[in-house]
CSV table of C-alpha atoms in Angstrom, one decimal:
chain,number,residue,atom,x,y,z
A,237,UNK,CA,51.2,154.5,125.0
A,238,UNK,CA,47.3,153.0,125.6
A,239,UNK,CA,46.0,153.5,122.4
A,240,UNK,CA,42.6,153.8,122.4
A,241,UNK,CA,39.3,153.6,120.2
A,242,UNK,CA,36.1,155.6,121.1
A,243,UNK,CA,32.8,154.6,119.9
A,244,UNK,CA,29.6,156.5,120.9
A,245,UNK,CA,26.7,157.6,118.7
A,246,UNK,CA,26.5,161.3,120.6
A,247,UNK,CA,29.1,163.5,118.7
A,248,UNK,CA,29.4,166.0,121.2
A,249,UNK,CA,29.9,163.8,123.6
A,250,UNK,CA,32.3,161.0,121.9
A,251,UNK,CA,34.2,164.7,120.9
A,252,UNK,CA,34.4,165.8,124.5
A,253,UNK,CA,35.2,162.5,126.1
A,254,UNK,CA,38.4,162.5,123.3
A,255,UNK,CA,39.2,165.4,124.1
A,256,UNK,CA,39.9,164.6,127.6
A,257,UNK,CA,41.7,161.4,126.7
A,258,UNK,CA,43.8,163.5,125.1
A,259,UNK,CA,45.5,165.1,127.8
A,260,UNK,CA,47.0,162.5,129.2
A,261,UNK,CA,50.4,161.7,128.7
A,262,UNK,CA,50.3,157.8,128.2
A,263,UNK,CA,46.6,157.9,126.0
A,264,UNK,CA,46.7,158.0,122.1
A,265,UNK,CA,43.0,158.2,120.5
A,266,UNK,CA,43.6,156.4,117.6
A,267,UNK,CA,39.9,156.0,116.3
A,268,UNK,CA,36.6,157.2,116.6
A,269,UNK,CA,33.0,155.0,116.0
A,270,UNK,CA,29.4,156.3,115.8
A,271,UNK,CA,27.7,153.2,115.4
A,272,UNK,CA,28.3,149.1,115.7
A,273,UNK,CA,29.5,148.6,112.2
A,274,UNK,CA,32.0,151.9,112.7
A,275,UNK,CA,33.1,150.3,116.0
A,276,UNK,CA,33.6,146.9,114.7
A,277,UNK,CA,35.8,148.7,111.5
A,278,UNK,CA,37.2,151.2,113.5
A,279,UNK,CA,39.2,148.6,116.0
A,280,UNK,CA,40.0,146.2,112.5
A,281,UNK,CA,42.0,149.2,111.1
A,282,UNK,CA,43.7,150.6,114.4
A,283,UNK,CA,44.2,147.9,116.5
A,284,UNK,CA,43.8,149.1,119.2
A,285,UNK,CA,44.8,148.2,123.0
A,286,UNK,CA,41.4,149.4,124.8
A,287,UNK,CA,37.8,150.2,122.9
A,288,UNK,CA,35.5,152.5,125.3
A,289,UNK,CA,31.9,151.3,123.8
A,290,UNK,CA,28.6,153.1,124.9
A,291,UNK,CA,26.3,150.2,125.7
A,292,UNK,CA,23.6,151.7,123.4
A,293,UNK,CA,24.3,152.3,119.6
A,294,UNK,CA,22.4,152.4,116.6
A,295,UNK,CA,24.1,148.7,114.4
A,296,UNK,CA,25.5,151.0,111.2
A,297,UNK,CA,26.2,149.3,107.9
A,298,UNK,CA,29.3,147.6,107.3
A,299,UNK,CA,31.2,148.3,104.2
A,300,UNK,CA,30.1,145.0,102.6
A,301,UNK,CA,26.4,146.3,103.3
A,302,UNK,CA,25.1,144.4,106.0
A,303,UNK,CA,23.8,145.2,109.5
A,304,UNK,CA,26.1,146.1,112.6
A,305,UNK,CA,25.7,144.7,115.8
A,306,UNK,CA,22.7,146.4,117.6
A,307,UNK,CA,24.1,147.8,120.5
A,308,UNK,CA,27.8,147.9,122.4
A,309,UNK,CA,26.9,144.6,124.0
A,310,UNK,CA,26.9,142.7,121.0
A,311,UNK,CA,29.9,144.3,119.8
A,312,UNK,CA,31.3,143.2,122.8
A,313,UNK,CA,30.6,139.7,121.7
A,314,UNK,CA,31.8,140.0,118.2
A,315,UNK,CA,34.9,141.0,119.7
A,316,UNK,CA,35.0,138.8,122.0
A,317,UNK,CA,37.9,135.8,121.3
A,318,UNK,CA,39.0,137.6,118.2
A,319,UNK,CA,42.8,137.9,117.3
A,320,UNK,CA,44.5,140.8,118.9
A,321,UNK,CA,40.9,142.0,120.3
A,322,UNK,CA,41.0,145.2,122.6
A,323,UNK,CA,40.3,145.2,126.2
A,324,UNK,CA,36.7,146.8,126.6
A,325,UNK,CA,35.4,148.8,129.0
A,326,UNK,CA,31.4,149.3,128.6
A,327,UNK,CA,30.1,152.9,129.0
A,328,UNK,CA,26.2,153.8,130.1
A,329,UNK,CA,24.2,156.3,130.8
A,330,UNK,CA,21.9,154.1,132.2
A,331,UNK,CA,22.7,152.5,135.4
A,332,UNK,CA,20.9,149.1,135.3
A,333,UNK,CA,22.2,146.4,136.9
A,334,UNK,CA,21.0,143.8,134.4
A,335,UNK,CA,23.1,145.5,131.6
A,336,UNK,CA,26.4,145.3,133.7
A,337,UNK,CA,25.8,140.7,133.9
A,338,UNK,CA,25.3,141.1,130.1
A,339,UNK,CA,28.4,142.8,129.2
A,340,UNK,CA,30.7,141.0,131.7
A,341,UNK,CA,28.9,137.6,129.9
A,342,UNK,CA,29.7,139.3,126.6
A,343,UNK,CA,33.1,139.1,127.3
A,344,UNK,CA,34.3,143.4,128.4
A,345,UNK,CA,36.4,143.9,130.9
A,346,UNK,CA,35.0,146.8,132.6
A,347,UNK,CA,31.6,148.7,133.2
A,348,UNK,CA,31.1,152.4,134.0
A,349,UNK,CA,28.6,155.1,134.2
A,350,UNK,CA,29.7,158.1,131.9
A,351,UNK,CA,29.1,160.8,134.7
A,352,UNK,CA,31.8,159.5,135.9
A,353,UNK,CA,34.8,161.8,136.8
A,354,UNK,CA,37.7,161.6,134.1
A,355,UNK,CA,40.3,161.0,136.2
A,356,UNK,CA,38.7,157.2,137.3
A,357,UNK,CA,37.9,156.6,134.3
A,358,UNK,CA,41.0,157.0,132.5
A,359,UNK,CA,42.5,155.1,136.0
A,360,UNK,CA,40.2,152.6,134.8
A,361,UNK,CA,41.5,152.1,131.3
A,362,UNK,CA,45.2,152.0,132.5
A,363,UNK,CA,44.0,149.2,135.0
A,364,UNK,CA,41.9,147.3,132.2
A,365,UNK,CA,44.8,147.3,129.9
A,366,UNK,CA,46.8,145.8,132.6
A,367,UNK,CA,44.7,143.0,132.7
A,368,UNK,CA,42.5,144.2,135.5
A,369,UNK,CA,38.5,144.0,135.8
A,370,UNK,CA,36.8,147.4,136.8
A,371,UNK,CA,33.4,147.7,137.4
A,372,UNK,CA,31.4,150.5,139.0
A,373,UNK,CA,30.9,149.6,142.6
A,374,UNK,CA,27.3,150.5,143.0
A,375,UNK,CA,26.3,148.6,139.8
A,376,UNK,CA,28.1,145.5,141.5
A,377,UNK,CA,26.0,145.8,144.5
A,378,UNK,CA,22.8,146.0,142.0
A,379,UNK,CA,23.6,143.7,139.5
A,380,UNK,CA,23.8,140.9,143.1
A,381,UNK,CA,20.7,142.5,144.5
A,382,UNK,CA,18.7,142.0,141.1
A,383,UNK,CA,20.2,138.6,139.9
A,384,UNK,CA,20.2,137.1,136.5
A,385,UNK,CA,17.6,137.3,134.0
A,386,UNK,CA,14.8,134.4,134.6
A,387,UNK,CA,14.0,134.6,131.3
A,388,UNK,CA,15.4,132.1,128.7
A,389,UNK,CA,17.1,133.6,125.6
A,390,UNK,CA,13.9,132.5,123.1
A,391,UNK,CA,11.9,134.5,125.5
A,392,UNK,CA,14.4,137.7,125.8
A,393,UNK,CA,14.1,137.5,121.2
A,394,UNK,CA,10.7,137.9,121.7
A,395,UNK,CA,10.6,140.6,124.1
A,396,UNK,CA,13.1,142.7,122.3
A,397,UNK,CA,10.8,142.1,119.1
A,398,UNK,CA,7.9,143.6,121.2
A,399,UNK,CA,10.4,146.1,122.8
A,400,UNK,CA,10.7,147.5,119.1
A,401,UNK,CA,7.0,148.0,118.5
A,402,UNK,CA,6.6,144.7,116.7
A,403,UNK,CA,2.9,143.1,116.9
A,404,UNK,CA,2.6,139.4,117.2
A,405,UNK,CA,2.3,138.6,113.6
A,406,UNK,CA,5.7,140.5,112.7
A,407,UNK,CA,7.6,139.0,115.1
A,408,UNK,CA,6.2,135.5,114.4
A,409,UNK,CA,7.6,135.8,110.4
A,410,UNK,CA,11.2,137.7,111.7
A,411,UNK,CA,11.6,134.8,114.6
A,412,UNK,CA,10.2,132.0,112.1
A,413,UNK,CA,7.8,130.7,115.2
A,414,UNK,CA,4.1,130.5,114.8
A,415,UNK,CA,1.9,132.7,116.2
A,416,UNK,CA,0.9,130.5,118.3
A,417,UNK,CA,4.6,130.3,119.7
A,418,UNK,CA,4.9,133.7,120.4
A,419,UNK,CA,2.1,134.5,122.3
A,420,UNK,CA,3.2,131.4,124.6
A,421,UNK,CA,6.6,133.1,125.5
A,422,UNK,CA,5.1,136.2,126.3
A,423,UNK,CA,2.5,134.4,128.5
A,424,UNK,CA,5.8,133.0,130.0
A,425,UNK,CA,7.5,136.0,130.3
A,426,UNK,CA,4.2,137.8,132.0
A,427,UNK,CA,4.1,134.7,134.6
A,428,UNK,CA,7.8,135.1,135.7
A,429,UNK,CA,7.8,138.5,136.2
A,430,UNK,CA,4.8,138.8,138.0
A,431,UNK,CA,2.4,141.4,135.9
A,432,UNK,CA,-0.3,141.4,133.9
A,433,UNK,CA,0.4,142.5,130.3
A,434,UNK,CA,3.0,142.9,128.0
A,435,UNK,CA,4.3,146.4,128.3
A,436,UNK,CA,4.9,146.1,131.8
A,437,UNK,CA,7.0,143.4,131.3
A,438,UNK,CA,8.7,145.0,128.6
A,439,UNK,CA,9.4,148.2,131.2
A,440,UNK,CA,10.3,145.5,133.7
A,441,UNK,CA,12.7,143.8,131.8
A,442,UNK,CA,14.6,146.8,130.4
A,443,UNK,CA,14.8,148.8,133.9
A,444,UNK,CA,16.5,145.5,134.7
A,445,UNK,CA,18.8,145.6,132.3
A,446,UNK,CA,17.4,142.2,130.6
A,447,UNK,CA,16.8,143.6,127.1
């Protein structure tokens, strides 16, 4: 048996996609997540062999009261290297080519649209736990198309910061840069994409996948 752990913040949807798992012969859904922090705890208590992880999760609150990770991707790297980890295969609703680099770099071992049909993607979870990579093909073909993020990882902080509504001053005090600082990324980040102000590069960078 593939035992399995299914984390998505959509109940009807987490509840279907079990459901489906269910049927097959060799699949046991041991454990179910809404949220980072349930993901993280979830595989911890169950152990188990593959953890299907929607890309984008609200963190949660572990059960010593801190924040979860803040999406599926940095579950993915909290996982990643851990003893007895799962294999993980990455689910999406949004096919962006930038988020399939991200997860592969974070360490998953597969990537997948969730209209996907069932039966390849429970063929997919018998191939991952075999020690195969699967990745949806068309995603492949984008994430080579688009290439890697040009933007350096001080300069993907700060457009996440301004992803989440935050004005120059907040995200100077939660980064601990000066003001200063900030507004120099996000002149670099607006020179490397090509545009002219910061909410078009914010769009820009998360149809790419890049935040």
């Amino acid at each position: 048996m593939i035992r399995l752990v299914v984390a998505d913040d959509q109940a009807i949807l987490r509840s279907g996609l079990v459901a489906l798992l269910r049927l097959e012969s060799d699949l046991e859904v041991v454990g179910e997540a809404a949220d980072g922090a349930g993901a993280l705890a979830a595989v911890a208590e169950h152990r188990p062999d593959v953890l299907l992880l929607d890309v984008q999760m609200p963190a949660g609150v572990t059960a010593e009261g801190a924040e979860g990770p803040a999406d599926g991707i940095e579950v993915a790297e909290a996982l990643r290297g851990s003893d007895g980890a799962p294999r993980i295969i990455v689910l999406t609703t949004f096919g962006r080519a930038g988020y399939l680099r991200r997860t592969m770099e974070a360490g998953a071992h597969g990537f997948m649209v969730k209209d996907t049909p069932v039966e390849q993607l429970v063929d997919a979870v018998r191939r991952v736990d075999q020690g195969l990579r699967v990745v949806d093909p068309e995603l492949a073909a984008q994430s080579l198309a688009v290439g890697a993020s040009p933007l350096t990882a001080k300069e993907t902080e700060v457009l996440q910061a301004v992803a989440a509504g935050g004005t120059t001053a907040s995200i100077a005090r939660s980064l601990f840069l000066s003001e200063g600082t900030v507004r120099n990324h996000l002149s670099a980040v607006i020179g490397k994409l090509g545009i002219t102000n910061r909410a078009e590069a914010v769009r820009t960078a998360s149809d790419n996948g890049w935040i």
